XYZ file of C-alpha atoms in Angstrom:
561
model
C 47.744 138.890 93.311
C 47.861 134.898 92.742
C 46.691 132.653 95.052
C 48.179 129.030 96.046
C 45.085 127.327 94.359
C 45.923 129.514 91.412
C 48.036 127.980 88.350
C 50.251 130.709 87.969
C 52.300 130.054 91.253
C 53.233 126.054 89.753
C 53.632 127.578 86.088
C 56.225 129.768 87.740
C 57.830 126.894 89.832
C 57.680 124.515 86.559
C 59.225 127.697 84.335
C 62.426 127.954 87.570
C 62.577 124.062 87.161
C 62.671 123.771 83.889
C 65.710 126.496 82.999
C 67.735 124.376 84.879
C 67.056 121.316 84.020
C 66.376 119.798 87.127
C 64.911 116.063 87.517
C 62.599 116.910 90.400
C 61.553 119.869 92.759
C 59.267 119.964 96.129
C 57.948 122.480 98.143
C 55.704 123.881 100.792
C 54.729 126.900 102.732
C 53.040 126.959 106.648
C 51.323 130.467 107.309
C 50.132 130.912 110.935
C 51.342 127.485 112.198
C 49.465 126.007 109.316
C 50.350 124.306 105.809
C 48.979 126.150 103.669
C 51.019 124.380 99.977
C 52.387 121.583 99.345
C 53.692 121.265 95.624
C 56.015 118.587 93.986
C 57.081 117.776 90.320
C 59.367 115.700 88.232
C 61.025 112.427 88.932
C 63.268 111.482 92.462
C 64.839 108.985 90.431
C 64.812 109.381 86.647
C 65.927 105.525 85.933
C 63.196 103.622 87.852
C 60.498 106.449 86.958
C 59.622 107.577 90.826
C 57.979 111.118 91.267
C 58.749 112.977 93.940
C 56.106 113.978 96.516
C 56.341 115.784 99.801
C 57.097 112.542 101.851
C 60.244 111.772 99.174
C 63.915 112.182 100.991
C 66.900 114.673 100.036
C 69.796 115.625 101.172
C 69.071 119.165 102.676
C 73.307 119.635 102.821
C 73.875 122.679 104.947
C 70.613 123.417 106.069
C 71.941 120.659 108.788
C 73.769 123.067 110.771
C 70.166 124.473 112.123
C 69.446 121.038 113.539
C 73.430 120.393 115.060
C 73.231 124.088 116.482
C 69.523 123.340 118.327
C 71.443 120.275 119.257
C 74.417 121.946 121.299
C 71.940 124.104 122.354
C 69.696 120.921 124.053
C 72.883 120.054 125.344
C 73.869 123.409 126.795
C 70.596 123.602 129.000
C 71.603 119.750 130.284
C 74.616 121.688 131.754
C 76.396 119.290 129.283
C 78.407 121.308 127.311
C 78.817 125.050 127.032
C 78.721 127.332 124.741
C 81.322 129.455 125.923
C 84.135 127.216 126.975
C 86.979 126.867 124.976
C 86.519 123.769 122.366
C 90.093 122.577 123.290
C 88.643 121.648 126.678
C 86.723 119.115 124.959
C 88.957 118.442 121.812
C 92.417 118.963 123.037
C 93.416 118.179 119.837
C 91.940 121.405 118.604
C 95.480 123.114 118.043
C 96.067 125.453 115.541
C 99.565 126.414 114.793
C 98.366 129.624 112.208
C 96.978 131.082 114.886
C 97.451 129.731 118.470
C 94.888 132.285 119.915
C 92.158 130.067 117.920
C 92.825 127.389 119.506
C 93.079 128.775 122.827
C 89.810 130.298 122.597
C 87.743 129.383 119.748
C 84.271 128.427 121.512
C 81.565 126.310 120.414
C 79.691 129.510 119.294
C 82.622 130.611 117.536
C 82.515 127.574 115.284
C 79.018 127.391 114.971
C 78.591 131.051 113.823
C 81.844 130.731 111.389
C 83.934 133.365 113.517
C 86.839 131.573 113.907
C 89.299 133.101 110.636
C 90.110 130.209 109.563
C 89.713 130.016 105.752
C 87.441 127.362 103.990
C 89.617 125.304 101.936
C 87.008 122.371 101.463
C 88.808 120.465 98.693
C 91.770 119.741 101.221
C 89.206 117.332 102.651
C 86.807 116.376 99.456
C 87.883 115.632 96.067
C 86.381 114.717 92.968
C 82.932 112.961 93.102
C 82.501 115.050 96.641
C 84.267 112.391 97.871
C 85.880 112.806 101.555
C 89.474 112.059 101.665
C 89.105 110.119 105.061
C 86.718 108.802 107.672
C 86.489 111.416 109.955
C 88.646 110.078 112.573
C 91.616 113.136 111.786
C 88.525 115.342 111.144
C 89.561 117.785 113.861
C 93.174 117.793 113.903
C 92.747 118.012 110.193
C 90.837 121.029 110.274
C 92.915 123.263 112.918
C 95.652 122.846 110.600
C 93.384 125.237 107.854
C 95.049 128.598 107.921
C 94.060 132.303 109.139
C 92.963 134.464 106.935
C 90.881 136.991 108.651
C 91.863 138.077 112.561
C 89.556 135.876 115.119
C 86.146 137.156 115.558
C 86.313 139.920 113.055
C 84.604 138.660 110.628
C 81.928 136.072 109.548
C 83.800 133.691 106.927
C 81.724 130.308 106.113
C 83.633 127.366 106.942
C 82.046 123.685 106.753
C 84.906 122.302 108.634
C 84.073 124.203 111.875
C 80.756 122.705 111.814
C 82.347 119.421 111.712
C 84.662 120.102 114.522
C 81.333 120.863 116.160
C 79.859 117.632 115.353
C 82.740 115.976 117.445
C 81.811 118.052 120.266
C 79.023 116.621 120.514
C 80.313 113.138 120.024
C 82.784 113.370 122.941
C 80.677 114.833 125.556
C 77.595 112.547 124.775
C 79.974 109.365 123.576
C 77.748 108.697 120.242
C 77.492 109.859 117.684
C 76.411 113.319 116.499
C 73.574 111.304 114.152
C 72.529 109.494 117.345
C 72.064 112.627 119.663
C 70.462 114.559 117.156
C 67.843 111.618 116.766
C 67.176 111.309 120.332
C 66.970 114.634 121.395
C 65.352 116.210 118.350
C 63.968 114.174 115.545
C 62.515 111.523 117.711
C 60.636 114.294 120.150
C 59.016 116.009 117.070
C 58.206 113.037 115.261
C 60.452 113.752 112.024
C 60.101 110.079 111.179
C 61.178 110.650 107.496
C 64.650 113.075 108.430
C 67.830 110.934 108.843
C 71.759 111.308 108.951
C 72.763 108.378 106.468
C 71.778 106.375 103.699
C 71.128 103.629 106.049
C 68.620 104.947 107.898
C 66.557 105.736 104.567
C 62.550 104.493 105.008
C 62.253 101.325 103.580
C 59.290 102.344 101.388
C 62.470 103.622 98.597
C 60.764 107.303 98.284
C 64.493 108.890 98.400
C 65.294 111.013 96.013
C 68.920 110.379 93.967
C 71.427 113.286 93.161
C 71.925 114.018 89.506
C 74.642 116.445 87.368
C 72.759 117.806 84.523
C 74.536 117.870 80.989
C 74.276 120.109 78.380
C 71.378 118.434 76.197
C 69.245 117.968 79.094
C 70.114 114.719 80.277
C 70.937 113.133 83.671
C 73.587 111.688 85.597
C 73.047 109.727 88.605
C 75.319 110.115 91.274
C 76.290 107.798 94.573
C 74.703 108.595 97.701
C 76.573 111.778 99.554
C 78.907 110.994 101.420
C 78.532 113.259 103.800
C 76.591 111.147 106.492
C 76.658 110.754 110.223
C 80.571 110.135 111.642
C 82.071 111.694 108.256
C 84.327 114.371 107.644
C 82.130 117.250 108.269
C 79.107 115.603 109.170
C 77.731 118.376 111.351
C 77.739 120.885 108.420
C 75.564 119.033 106.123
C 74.501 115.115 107.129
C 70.852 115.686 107.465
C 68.205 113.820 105.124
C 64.960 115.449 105.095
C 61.449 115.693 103.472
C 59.058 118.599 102.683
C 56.743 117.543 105.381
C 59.389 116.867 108.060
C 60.868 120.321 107.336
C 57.569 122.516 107.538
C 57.115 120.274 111.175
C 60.645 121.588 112.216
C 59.929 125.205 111.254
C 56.691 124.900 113.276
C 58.381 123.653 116.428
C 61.305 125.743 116.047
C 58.897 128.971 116.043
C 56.929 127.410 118.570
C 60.030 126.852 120.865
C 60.918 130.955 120.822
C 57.894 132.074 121.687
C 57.512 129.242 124.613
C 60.994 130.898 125.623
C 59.852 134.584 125.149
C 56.677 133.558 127.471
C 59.032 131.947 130.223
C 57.395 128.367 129.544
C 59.994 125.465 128.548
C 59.725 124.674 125.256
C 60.107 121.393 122.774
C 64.142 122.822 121.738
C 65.412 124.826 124.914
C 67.881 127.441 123.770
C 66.656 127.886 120.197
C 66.467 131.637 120.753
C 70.048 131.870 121.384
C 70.953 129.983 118.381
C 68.935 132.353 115.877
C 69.593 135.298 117.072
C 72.359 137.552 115.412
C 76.114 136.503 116.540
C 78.342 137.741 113.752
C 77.286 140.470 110.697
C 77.635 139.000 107.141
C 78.322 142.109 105.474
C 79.915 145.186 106.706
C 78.432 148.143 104.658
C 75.755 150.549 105.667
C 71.831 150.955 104.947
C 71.175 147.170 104.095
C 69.132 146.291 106.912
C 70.285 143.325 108.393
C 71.930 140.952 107.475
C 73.691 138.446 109.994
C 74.479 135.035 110.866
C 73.264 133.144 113.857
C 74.150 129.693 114.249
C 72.662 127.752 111.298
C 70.419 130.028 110.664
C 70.982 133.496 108.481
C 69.247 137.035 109.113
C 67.737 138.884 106.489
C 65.813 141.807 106.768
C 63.739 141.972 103.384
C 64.259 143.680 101.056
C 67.749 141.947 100.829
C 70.932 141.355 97.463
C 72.020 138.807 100.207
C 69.652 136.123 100.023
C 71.417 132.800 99.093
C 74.394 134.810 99.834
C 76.013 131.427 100.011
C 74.257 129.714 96.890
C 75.284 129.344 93.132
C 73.203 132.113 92.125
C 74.906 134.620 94.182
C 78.129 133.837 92.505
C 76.275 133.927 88.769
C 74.076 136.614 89.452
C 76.304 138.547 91.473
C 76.215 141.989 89.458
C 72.709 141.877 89.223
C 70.799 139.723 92.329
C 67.223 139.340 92.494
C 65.458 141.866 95.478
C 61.954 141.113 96.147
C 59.602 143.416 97.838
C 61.680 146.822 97.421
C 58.358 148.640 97.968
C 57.079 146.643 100.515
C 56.975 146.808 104.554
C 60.196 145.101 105.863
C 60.277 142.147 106.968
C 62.810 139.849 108.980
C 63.366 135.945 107.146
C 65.764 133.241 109.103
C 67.019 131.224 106.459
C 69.611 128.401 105.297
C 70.398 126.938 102.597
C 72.205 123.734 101.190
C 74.259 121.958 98.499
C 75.945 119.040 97.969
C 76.528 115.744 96.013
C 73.606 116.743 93.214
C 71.179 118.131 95.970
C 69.818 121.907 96.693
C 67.851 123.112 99.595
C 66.570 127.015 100.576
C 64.410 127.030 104.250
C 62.835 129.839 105.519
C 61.196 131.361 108.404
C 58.991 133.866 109.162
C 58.856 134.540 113.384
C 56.594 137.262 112.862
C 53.400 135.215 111.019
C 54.517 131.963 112.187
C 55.200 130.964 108.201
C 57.705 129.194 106.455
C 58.821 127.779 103.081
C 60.833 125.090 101.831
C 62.225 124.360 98.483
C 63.938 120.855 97.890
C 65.574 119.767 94.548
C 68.116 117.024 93.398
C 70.656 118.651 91.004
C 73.772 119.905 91.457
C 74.912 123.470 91.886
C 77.295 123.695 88.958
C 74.477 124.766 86.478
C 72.779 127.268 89.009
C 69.991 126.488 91.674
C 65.921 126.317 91.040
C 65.734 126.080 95.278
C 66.759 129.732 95.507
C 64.352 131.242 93.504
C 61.215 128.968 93.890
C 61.518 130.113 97.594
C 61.784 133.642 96.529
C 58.958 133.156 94.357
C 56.931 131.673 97.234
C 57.718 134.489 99.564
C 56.720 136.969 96.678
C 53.201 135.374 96.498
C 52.881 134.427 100.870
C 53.396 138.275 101.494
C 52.062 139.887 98.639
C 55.582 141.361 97.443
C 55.574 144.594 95.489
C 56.809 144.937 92.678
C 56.709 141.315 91.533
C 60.020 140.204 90.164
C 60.034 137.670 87.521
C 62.255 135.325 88.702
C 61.559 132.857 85.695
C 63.873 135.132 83.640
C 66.981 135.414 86.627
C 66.542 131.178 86.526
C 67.064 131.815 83.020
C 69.732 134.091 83.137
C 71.361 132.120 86.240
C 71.580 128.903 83.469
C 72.687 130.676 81.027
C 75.948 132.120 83.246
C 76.564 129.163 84.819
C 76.943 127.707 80.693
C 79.326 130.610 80.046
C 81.912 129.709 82.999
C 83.412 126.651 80.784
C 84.382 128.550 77.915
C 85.419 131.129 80.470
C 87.550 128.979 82.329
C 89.392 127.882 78.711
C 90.351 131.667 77.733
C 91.505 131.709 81.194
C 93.699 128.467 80.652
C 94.594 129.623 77.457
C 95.703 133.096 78.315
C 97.670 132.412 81.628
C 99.899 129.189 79.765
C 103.211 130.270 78.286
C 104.087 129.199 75.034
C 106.902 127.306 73.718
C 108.104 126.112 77.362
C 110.375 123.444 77.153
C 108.981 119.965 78.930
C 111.094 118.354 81.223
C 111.254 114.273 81.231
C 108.501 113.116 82.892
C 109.912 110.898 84.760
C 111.065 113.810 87.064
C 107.604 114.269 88.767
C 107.202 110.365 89.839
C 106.633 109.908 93.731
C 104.752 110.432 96.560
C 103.745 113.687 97.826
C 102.508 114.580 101.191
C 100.999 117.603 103.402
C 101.154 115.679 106.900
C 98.674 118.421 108.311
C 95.836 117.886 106.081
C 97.096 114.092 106.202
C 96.943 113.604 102.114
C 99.424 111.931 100.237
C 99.218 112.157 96.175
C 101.199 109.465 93.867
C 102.227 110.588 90.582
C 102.908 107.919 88.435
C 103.489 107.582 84.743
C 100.797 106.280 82.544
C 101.471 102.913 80.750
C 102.802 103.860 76.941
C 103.978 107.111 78.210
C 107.145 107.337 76.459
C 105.405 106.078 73.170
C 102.379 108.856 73.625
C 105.174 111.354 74.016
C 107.346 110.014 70.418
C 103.433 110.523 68.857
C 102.936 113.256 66.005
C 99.257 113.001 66.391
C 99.513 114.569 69.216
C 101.220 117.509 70.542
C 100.465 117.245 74.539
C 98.875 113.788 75.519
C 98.468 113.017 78.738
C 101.443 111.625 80.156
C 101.296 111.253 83.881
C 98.386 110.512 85.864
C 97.871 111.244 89.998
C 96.126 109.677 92.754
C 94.582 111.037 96.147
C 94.965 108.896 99.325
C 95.135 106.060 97.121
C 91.194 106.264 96.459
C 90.265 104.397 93.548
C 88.290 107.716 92.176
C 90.221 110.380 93.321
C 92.308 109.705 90.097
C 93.023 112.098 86.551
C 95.456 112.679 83.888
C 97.952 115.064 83.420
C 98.944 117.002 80.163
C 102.062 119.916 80.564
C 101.067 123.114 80.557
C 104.071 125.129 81.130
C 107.284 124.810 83.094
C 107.089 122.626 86.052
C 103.038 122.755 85.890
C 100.619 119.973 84.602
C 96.896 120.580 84.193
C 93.917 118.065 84.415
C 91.424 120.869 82.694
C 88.791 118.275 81.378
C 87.450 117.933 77.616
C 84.477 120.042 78.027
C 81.657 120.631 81.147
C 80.186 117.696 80.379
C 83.389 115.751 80.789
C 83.522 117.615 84.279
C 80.608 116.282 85.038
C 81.249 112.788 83.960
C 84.798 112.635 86.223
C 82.933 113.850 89.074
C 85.061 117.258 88.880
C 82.077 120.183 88.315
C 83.490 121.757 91.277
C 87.053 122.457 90.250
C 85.703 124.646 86.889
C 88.134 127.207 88.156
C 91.720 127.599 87.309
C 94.099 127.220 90.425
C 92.441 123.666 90.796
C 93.306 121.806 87.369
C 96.715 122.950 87.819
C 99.859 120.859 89.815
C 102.622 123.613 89.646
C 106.168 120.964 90.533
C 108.866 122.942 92.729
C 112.626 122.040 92.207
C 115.300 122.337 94.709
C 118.807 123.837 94.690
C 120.101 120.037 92.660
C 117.371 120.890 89.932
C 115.318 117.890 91.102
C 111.450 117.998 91.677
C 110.881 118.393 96.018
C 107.960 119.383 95.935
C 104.670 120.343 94.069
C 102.067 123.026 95.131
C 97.671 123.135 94.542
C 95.554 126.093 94.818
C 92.978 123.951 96.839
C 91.080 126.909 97.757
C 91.324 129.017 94.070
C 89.822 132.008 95.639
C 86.303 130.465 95.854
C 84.090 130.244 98.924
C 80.491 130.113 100.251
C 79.227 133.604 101.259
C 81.231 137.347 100.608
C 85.040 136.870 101.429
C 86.957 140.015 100.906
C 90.267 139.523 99.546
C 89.964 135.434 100.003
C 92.208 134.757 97.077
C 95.420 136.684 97.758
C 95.151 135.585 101.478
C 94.844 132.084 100.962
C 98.042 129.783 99.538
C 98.181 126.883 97.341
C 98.667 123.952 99.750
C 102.564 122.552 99.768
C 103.024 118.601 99.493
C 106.635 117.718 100.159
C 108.296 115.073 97.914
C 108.662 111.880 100.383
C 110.269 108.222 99.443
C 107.168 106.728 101.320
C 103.586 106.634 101.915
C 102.677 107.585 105.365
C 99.916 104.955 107.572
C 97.036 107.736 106.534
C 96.751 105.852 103.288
């Protein structure tokens, strides 16, 4: 067995790090209310040579809905809100024509334990760069228009836009915002001095760690700040800005809270029980154990294949997961974990010995995720795990998939074009587009020395048009023909992905703008597979159910711009 003074635990850590690339990771573990690690290595910010330490800031993405759910929670034992009224009572806004019965009587639980059935089409909001569309304001409107795809309440289906719609829950009943509520009636009471909801609440001292996309020598590239931040579009699924320290304080009082609840006593977060326990299954199959959702926080009874169900590695490794301690006593982890804009997160808890582990990181999820297994590792060693996995060699594998999916995605490209399809004049596809429920308006436009480009031997398909998003300056990218009526922005290579902000749309609905004619021959319309199939978490049958989103051919831009 190691030990946490031994070596071997940080050789492992440095061994998960190092496969995939990542600028800087930091950890710790509490065991019996006490911190028992703390571990950190590499650089916050590569450029300005900065190491990170367990008081340096990251985004911790979705491992925000824990501290939005506690929040509703506070609010529900203040009489409030509740957790059972409809949210239209609140948001009347909250209509959803797929499915009126949603709307109706979607609750705040419902949202906050993803039971709704609407489907997750996250690029209808964010585009390249993980850039939001708009400011929030349409946020909820915006998101009842997302279709159904599973009946309500039958299912757990992931969906960050429900957490967002939660977020402006909380802004309307308290009349701040969500950022604001969550600092006064959590972070402030604990004393998580170093956790935030926006860049502009980052500690002056600088120790903030920046977001980087790894390319495939090795080196970094910075990226902004998230956007995601406190009165965003979905804000409430993943606005939080947290440290290593501040996180293993949270765990504490979190544990601390249920049993003050299970004694009768009133705790630090009233309600926190209810929030953790289990509200919707994740997977529907027999003799796993559990494995459940509460609100923010996941169930797993270990040994579990579900772990980071919702990660990058469950989608590389997905044939072949890591499952640690198959010959050891079960035991029942609540867990979350988070990515976004060049930042990974994995928290867990342990109720039952008061322990807990967190695993921070800053690089984004395309090329797989250290978080995941570090924590895995660390639970290994806490509990004594038997057999020990060597999850060194699935960070290895993991990297080495997620380096495969380019020159998947051009066989793909390659197989699915037809040949020898005549191009229209481009000229055709010029105008405005618009989908008034998501409120998003693309120009097409031709790109200057089109007509020469397209006279050019050298050659065959240049880029002729180009399109624009919401007329946002980077929410911008060439188009070449690809067959018929359909263009394609596939990129150069990964690395160009990476450099055009696009490392998320590595799958083949979303590089292609298919053009729809009407009964005159002339372009009305064009369609985009904003969803491609691809979610957080197991979906069955997500990408027949879900249709590429329809923008109708308009001769102006609507005031959404």
């Amino acid at each position: 067995m190691w030990s946490f003074e031994s070596p071997l635990i940080k050789e492992q850590i440095s061994r998960i790090k190092e496969a995939f690339g990542t600028p800087s990771i930091s950890c710790g573990v509490l065991h019996h209310g006490q911190v028992i690690f703390r571990h950190s290595e590499g650089y916050a910010n590569v450029q300005e040579g900065k190491k990170a330490d367990s008081d340096t800031v990251y985004l911790i993405a979705s491992c925000s809905k824990a501290f939005v759910s506690a929040t509703c929670a506070i609010l529900a034992h203040e009489g409030v809100l509740s957790w059972d009224s409809p949210v239209s009572n609140y948001l009347p806004e909250f209509v959803t024509p797929a499915d009126e019965i949603v709307g109706q009587r979607a609750t705040l639980a419902d949202l906050c334990s993803h039971g709704t059935g609407l489907a997750p089409i996250d690029h209808a909001v964010m585009g390249f760069w993980d850039e939001f569309y708009g400011d929030g304001a349409d946020q909820v409107a915006v998101s009842a228009r997302l279709p159904v795809v599973y009946d309500f309440r039958s299912r757990f289906l992931y969906n960050n836009s429900m957490m967002g719609v939660a977020g402006e829950v909380i802004r309307e009943v308290c009349g701040k915002s969500t950022g604001t509520v969550l600092k006064e009636k959590i972070l402030a009471p604990l004393g998580l001095t170093r956790t935030c909801t926006s860049a502009a609440e980052y500690p002056a001292d600088g120790n903030v760690a920046i977001g980087y996309s790894v390319l495939d020598d090795g080196s970094v590239l910075p990226l902004r700040d998230p956007h995601c931040r406190d009165g965003s579009v979905q804000a409430g699924a993943g606005f939080v800005r947290s440290t290593v320290n501040d996180m293993l304080r949270w765990a504490k009082a979190v544990m601390d809270s249920e049993k003050a609840e299970a004694r009768g006593e009133t705790p630090l977060l009233p309600g926190i029980s209810f929030t953790r326990c289990a509200h919707r299954p994740l997977v529907m199959e027999d003799g796993l154990g559990e494995n459940s959702y509460g609100m923010g926080w996941f169930r797993h009874t270990l040994p579990s294949r579900w772990l980071s169900s919702i990660g990058p590695n469950s989608k590389l490794l997905d044939d072949d997961p890591p499952v640690i301690g198959k010959n050891s006593p079960p035991r029942l982890a609540l867990a979350h974990y988070g990515e976004f804009g060049g930042f990974l997160a994995a928290f867990y808890t342990f109720p039952a010995t008061d322990s807990a582990i967190v695993v921070l990181a800053n690089s984004a999820q395309s090329r797989g995720d250290p978080t995941d297994l570090i924590a895995q590792a660390l639970c290994q060693e806490l509990f004594d795990m038997r057999p020990r996995v060597a999850l060194d060699q699935y960070a290895r594998e993991s990297a080495r998939r997620a380096g495969l999916r380019w020159s998947a995605l051009v066989r793909e490209w390659e197989a699915n074009r037809v040949p020898g399809t005549r191009m229209r004049n481009p000229a055709d596809y010029v105008g405005t587009y618009t989908n008034e429920g998501f409120k998003l308006a693309i120009r097409v436009y031709l790109l200057p020395d089109s007509a020469a480009a397209a006279r050019s031997g050298g050659n065959n398909n240049p880029e002729l048009l180009g399109f624009q998003v919401n007329g946002l300056p980077r929410q911008t990218a060439k188009l070449r023909h690809y067959h018929y009526d359909t263009w394609t922005f596939l990129p150069e290579s990964r690395d160009d992905a990476s450099r055009k902000g696009m490392e998320l749309y590595l799958a083949l609905p979303y590089v292609l703008l298919e053009f729809k004619r009407g009964h005159d021959d002339r372009v009305c319309a064009l369609e985009w597979d904003l969803q491609g199939g691809d979610c957080e978490g197991p979906a069955p049958g997500l990408d027949s159910l879900v249709k590429p989103v329809r923008f109708e051919r308009v001769s102006s831009i609507r005031s959404y711009l």
